Each structure stands twice: as C-alpha cells, then as structure tokens.
PDB file of C-alpha atoms in Angstrom:
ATOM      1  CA  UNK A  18     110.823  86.955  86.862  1.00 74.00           C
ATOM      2  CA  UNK A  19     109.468  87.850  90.260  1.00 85.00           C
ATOM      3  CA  UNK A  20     110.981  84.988  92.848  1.00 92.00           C
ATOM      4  CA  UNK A  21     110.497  83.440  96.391  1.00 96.00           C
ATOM      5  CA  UNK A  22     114.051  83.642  98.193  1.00 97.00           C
ATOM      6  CA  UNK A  23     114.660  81.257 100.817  1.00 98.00           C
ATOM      7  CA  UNK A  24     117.415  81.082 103.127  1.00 97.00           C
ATOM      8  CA  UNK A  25     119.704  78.823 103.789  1.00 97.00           C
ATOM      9  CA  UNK A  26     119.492  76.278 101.040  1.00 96.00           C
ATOM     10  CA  UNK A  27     121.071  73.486 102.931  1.00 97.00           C
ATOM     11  CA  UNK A  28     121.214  73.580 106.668  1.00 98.00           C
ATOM     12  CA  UNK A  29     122.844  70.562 109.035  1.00 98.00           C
ATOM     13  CA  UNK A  30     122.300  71.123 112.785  1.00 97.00           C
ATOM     14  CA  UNK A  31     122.446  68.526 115.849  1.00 97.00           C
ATOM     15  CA  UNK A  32     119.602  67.728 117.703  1.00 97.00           C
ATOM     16  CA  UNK A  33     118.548  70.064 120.188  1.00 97.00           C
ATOM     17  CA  UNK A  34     119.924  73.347 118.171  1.00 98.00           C
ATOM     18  CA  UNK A  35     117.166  76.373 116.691  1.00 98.00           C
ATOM     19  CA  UNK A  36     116.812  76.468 113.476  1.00 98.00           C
ATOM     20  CA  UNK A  37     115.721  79.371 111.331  1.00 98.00           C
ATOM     21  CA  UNK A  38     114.327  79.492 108.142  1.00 98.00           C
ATOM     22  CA  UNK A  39     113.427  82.150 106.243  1.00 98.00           C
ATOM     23  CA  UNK A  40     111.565  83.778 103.265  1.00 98.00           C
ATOM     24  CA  UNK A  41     111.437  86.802 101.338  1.00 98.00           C
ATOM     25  CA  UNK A  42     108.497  86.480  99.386  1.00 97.00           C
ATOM     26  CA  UNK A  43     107.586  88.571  95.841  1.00 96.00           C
ATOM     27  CA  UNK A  44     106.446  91.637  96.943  1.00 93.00           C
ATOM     28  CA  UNK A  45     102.716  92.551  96.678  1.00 91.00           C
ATOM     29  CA  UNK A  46     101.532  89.328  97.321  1.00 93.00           C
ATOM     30  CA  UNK A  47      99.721  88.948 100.194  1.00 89.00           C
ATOM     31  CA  UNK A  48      99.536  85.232 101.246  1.00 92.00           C
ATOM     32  CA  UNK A  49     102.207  83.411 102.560  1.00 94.00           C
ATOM     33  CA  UNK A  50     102.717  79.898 103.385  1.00 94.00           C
ATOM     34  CA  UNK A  51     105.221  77.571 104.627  1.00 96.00           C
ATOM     35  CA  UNK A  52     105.315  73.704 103.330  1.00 95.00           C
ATOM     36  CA  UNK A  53     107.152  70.660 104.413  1.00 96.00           C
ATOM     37  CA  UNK A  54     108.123  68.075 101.837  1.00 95.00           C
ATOM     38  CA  UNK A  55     108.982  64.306 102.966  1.00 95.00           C
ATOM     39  CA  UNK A  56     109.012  61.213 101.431  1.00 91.00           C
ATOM     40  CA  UNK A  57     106.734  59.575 103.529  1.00 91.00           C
ATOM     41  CA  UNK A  58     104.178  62.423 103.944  1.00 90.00           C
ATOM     42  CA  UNK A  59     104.505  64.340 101.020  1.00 91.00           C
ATOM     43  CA  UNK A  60     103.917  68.248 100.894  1.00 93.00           C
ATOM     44  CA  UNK A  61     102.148  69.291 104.128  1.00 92.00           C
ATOM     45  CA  UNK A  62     100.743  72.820 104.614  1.00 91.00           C
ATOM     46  CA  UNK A  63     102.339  74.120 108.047  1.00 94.00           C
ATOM     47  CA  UNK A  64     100.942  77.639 108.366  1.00 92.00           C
ATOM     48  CA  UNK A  65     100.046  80.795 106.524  1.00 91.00           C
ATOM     49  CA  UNK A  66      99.674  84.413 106.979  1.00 91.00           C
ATOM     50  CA  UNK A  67      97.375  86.769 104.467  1.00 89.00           C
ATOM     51  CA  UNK A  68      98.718  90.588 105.025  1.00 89.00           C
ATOM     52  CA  UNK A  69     101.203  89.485 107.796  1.00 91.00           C
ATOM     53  CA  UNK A  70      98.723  88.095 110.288  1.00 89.00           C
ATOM     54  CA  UNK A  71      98.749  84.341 110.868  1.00 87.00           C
ATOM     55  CA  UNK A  72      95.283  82.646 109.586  1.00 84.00           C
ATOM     56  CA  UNK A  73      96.305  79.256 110.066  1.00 81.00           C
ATOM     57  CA  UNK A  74      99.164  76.780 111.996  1.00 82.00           C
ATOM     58  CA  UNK A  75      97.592  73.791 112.852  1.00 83.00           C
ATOM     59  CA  UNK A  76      99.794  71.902 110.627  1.00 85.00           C
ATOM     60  CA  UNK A  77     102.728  72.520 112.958  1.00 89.00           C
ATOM     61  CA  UNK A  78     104.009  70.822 116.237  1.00 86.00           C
ATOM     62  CA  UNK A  79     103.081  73.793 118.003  1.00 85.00           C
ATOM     63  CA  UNK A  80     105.525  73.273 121.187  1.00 91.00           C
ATOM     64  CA  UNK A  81     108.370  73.628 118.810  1.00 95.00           C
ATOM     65  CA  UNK A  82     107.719  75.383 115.821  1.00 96.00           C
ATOM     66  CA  UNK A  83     106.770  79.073 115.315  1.00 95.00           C
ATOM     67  CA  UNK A  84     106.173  81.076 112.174  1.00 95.00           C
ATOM     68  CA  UNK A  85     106.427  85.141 112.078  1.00 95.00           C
ATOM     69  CA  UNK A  86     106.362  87.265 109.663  1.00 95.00           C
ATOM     70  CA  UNK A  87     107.626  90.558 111.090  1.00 93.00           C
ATOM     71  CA  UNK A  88     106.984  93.016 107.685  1.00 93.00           C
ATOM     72  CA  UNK A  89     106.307  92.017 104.488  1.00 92.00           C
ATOM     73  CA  UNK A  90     109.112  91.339 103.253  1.00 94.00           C
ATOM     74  CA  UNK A  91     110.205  88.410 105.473  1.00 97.00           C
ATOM     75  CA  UNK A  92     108.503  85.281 106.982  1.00 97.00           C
ATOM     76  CA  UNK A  93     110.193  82.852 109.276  1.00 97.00           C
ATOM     77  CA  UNK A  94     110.025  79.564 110.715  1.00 97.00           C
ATOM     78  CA  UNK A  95     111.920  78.474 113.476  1.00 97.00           C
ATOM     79  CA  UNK A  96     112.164  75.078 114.881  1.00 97.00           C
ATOM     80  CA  UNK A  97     113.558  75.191 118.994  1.00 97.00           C
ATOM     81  CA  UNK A  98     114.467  72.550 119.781  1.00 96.00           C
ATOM     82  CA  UNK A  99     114.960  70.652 116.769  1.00 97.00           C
ATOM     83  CA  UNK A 100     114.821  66.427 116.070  1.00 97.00           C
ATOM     84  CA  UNK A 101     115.871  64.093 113.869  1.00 97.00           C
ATOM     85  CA  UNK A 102     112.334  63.673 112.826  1.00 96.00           C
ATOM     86  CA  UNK A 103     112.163  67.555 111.248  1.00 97.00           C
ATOM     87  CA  UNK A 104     114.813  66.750 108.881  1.00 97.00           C
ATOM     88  CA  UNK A 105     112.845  67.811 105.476  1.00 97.00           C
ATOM     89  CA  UNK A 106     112.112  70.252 102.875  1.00 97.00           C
ATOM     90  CA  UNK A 107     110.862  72.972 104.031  1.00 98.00           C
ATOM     91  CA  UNK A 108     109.225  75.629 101.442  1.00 97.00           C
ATOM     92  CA  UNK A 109     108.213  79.130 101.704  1.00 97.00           C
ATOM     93  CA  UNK A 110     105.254  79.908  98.728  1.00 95.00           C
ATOM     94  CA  UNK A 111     103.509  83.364  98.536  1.00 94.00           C
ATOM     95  CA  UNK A 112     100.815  84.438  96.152  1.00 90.00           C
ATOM     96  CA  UNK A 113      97.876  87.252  95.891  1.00 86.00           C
ATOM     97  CA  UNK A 114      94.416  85.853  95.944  1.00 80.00           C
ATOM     98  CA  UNK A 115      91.826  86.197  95.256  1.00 76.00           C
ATOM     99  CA  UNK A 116      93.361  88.490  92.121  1.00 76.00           C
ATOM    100  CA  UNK A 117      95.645  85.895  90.964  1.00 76.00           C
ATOM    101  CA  UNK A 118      95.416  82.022  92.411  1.00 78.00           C
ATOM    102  CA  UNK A 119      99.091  79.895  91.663  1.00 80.00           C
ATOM    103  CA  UNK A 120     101.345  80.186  94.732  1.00 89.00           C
ATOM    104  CA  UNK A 121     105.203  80.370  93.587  1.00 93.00           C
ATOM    105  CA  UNK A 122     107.436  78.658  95.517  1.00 94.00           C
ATOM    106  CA  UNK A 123     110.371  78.991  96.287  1.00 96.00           C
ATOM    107  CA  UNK A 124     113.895  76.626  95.825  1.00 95.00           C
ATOM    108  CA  UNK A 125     113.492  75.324  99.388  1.00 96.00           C
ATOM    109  CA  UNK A 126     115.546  74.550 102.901  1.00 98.00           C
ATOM    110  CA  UNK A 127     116.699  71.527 103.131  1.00 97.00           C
ATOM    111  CA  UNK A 128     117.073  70.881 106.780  1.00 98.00           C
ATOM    112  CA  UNK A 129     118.832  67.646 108.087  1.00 98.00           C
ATOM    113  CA  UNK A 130     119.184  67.336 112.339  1.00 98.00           C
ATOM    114  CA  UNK A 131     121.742  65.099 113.356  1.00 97.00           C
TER     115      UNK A 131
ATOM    116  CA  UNK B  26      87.867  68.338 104.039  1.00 76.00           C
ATOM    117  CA  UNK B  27      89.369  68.286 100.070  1.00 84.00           C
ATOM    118  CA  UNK B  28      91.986  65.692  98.899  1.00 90.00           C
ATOM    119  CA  UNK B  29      93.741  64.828  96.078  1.00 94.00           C
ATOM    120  CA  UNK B  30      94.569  61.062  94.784  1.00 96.00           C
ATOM    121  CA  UNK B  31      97.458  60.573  92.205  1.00 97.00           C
ATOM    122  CA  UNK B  32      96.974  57.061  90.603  1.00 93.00           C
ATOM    123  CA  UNK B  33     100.067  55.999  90.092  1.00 91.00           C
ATOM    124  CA  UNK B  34     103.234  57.109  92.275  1.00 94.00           C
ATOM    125  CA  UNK B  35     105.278  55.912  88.932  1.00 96.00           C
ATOM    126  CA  UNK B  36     104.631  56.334  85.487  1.00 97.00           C
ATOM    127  CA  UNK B  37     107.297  55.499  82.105  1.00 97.00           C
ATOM    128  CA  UNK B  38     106.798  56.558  78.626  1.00 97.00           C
ATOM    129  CA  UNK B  39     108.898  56.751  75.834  1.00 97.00           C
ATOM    130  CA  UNK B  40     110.517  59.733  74.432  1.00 97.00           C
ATOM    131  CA  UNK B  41     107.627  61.383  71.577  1.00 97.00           C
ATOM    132  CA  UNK B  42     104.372  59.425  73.529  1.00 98.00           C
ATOM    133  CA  UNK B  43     101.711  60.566  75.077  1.00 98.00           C
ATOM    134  CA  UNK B  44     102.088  61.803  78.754  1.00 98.00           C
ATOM    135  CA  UNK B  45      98.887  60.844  80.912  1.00 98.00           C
ATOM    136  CA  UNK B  46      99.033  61.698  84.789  1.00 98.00           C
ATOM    137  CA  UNK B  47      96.009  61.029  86.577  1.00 98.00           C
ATOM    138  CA  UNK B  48      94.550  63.067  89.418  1.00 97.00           C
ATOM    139  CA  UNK B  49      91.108  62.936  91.238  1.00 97.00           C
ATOM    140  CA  UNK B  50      89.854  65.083  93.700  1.00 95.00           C
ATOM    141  CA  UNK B  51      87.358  65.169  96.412  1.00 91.00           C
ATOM    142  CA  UNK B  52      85.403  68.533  97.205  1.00 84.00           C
ATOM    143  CA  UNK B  53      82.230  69.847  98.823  1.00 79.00           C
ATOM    144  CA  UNK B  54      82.255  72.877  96.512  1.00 80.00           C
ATOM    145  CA  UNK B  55      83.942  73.483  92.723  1.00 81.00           C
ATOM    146  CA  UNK B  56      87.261  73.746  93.084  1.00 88.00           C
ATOM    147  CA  UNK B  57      90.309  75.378  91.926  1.00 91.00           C
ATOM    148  CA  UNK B  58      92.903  73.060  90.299  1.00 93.00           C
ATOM    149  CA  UNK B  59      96.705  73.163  89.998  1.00 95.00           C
ATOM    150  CA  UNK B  60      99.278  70.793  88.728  1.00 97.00           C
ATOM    151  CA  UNK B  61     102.701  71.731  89.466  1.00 97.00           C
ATOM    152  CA  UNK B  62     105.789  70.685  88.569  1.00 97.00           C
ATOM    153  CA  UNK B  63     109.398  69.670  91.096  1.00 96.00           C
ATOM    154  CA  UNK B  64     112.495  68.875  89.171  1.00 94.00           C
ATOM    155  CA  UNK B  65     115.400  67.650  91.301  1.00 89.00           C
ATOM    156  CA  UNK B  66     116.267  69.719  94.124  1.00 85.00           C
ATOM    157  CA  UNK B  67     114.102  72.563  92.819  1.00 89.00           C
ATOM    158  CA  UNK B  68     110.702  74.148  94.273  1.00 91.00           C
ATOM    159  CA  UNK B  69     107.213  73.764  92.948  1.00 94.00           C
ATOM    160  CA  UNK B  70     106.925  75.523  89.450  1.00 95.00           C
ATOM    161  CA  UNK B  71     103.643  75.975  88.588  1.00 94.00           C
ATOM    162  CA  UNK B  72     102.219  74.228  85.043  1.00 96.00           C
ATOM    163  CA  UNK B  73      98.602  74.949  85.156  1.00 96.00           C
ATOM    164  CA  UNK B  74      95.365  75.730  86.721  1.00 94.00           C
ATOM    165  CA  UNK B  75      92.218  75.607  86.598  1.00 94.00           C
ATOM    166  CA  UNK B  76      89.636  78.241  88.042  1.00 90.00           C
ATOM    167  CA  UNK B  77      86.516  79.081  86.445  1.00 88.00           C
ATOM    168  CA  UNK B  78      85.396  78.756  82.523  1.00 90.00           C
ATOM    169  CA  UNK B  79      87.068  76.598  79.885  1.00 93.00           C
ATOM    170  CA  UNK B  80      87.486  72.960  81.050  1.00 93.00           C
ATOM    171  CA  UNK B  81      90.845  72.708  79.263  1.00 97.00           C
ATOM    172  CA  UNK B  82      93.379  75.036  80.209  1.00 97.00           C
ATOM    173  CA  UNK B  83      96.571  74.630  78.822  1.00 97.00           C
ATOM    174  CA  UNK B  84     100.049  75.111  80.370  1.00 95.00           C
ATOM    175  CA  UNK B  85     103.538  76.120  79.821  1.00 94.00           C
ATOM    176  CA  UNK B  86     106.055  73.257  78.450  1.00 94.00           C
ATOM    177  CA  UNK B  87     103.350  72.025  75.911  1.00 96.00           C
ATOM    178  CA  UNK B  88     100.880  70.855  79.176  1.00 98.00           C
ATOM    179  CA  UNK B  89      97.467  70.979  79.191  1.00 98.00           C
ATOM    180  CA  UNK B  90      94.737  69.532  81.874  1.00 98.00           C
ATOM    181  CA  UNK B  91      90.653  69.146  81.057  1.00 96.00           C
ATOM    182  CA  UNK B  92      88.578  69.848  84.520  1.00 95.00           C
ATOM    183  CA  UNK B  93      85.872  66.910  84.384  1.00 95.00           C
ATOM    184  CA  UNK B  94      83.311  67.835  87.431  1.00 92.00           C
ATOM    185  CA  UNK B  95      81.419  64.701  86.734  1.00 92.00           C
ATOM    186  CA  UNK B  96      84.482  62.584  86.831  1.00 94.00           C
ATOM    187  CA  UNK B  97      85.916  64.819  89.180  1.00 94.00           C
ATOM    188  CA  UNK B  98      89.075  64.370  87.608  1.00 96.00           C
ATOM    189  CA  UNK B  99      91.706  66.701  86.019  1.00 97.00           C
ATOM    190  CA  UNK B 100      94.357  64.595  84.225  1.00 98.00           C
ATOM    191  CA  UNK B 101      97.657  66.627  82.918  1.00 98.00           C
ATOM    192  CA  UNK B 102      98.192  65.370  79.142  1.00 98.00           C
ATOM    193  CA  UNK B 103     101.058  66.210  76.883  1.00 98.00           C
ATOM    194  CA  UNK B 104     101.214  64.759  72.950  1.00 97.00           C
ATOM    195  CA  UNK B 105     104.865  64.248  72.863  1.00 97.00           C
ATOM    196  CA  UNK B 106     107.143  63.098  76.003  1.00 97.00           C
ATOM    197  CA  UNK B 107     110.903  65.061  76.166  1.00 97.00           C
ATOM    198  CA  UNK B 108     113.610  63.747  78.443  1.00 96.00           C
ATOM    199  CA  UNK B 109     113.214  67.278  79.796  1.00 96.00           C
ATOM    200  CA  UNK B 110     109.752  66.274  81.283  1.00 97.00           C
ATOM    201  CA  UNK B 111     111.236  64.082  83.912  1.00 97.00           C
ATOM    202  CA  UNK B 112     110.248  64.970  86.696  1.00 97.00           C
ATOM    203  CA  UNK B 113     108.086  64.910  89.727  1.00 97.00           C
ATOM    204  CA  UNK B 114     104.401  66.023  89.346  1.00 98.00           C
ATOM    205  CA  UNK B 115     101.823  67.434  91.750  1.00 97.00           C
ATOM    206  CA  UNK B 116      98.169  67.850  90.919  1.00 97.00           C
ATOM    207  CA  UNK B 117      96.666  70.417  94.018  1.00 94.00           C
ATOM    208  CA  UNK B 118      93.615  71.481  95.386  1.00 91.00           C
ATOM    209  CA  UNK B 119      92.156  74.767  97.088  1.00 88.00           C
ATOM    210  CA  UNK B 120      88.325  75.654  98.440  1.00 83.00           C
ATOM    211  CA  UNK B 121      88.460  79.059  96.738  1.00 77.00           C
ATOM    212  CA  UNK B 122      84.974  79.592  99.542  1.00 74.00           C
ATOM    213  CA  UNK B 123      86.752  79.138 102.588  1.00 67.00           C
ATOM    214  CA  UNK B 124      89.638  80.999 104.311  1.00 55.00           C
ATOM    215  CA  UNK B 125      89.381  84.143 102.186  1.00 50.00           C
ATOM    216  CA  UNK B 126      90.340  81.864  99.547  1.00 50.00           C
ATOM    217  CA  UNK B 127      93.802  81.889 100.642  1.00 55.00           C
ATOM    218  CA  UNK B 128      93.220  78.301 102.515  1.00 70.00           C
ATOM    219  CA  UNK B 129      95.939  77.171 100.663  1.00 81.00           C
ATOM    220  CA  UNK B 130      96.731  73.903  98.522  1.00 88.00           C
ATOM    221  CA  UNK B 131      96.308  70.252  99.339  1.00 89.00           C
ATOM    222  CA  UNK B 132      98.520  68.389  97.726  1.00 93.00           C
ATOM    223  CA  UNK B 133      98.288  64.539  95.932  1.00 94.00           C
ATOM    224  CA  UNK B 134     101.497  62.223  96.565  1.00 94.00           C
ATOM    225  CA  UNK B 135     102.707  63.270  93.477  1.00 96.00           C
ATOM    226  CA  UNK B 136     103.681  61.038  90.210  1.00 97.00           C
ATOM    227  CA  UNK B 137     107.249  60.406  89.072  1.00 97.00           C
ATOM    228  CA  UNK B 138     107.585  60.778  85.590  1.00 97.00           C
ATOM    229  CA  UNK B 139     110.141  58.782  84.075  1.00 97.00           C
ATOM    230  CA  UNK B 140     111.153  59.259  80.003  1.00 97.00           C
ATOM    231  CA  UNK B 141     112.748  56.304  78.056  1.00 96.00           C
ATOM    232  CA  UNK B 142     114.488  57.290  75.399  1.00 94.00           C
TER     233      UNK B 142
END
C-alpha cells in the first residue's frame, strides 16, 4: 500500500532550537496538508499546498512556523524558535481531489520542547 | 464555517454489541463525510466516507455510516464490537465547493472507544 512517510517519529529539542519536520507524501497526489494533534485542541489544520503552492496557513503561528514544499516529493514544517507550548503531534496527510476525496495520513512527529 | 460535534468523548460496549458513535455536523452546503480511525501512537486510517449517492456507505473492519441530511447526522455503526476496535474515532468534514475542494478536513473531538470483554 501506497504510504505517507514522516520524519522523525519522535523528536525532543529544548526551547529555543528549529525543528524540522518532514513528509514524503504518495506520489501523484496533489494536496498536501500538515495537522497538529493535542489533547486539548484536538486535530487542527495548519496549512496546505495543492500542486506545491501553498493555498492556505492561517492555522499556523506565522512568526514561527513555516511550511515548504520544495518538489513533490517532500513537504516541510519547521518551527524556529520552538516552545514548550508546540510540543504535539504533528501529521503530514496528502490526497488527490477532486478524483479521489480520503486524505492518508501518515504515522506522525511527535515533537516534545523542553 | 463547517464543524463537527462528537457526542460523547467516551463510549464502552461489550465485546459482540452494537457500536454506535455519534457525529453531527454543521454546513452551508452538502458535505463530504469521513470517519477515521487513530489507534495508539498511529496516524489517521481512514474507515469511511461519504460523498455523493447512497446514504449508507460501508467501511473496512465491518463499519458502516448512514448520511442523514435532515438530521444532519452521520453516525458510524458496527453489529458486533472486537477488542480490536478500541480505539480513537474521528468523524470529519470538508466543503467539497470551496478551496478547489482541497479545503481540507475539520475535525470533531473524537470518541474513545473502549471494548469490555
């Protein structure tokens, strides 16, 4: 089966460090979108990108976080300079509409700043 | 604006009973419907969706979800609980309209299914 790769699975940094994130999402799909997962606010939609250009990033603390994707076969997030409060889940999903609607996700980074 | 309520953050059956998760939505146009499904430490694996035509759609893992526009509902229903099925449950939403259709999903708070055996 076709599969979203994200990388690192686990990361631990101190406050104040960059983090990157990335994605290598199934090729030929032409929507990708990065996700953070918390307990308190649940799965929130950070930004996405249709055929590599960004559409949306509102959901993200823009003085900190930035999303590329440089070709299509990687997307990145990177948080500079990172807090306690970004500690999450953060998940890469990609999918293909309007052909095919049901994003796959991938396993995940969980991030935890120190 | 769409959103998604999940009534119930908790829900416990018994091994072999009926599975009910609730989800309601709020849309300005027909929607596209997901439910997905997070074990422990895992992504999102999608069960089911719904899109256009047949109200029920069913899923993998014995799933299946009816689209109720007058209701606007679209509970996830399975006849027979397995321990296997615990896990955590997300019912989504997407404006298939806006954004190219590629707006994205909104997610509910999710459920947490728990099995008794």
């Amino acid at each position: 089966d076709a599969r979203v790769t994200q990388t690192p699975r686990h990361k631990v940094t101190e406050m104040g460090q960059e983090v990157t994130m990335r994605c290598q999402p199934i090729l030929g799909h032409n929507t990708v979108f990065w996700y953070r997962q918390t307990m308190m606010q649940g799965l929130e939609l950070l930004a996405y990108f249709r055929n590599r250009a960004p559409l949306d990033d509102s959901g993200m603390p823009k003085d900190r976080f930035s999303a590329e994707m440089p070709d299509a076969t990687l997307a990145t997030l990177k948080i500079q300079p990172s807090e306690p409060r970004d500690s999450a889940v953060y998940f890469c999903a990609s999918g293909d509409p309007p052909n095919n609607y049901g994003y796959t996700f991938g396993s995940g980074t969980r991030l935890t700043v120190v | 604006a769409q959103s998604v309520t999940q009534l119930g953050s908790h829900v416990s059956v018994s091994e072999g009973a009926l599975v009910l998760l609730r989800c309601n939505y709020s849309s300005s146009v027909p929607p596209y419907l997901f439910w997905y499904v997070q074990y422990p430490n895992q992504g999102l694996q999608l069960l089911l969706k719904y899109t256009t035509g047949a109200t029920l759609v069913k899923g993998i893992n014995g799933f299946e979800a009816e689209f109720k526009k007058s209701e606007t509902s679209f509970h996830l229903t399975k006849p027979s609980a397995h321990m296997s099925d615990a896990a955590e449950y997300f019912c989504a939403v997407t404006d298939p309209y806006s954004g190219g259709g590629a707006d994205g999903l909104t997610f509910g708070k999710g459920t947490h299914l728990i099995i008794q055996p």
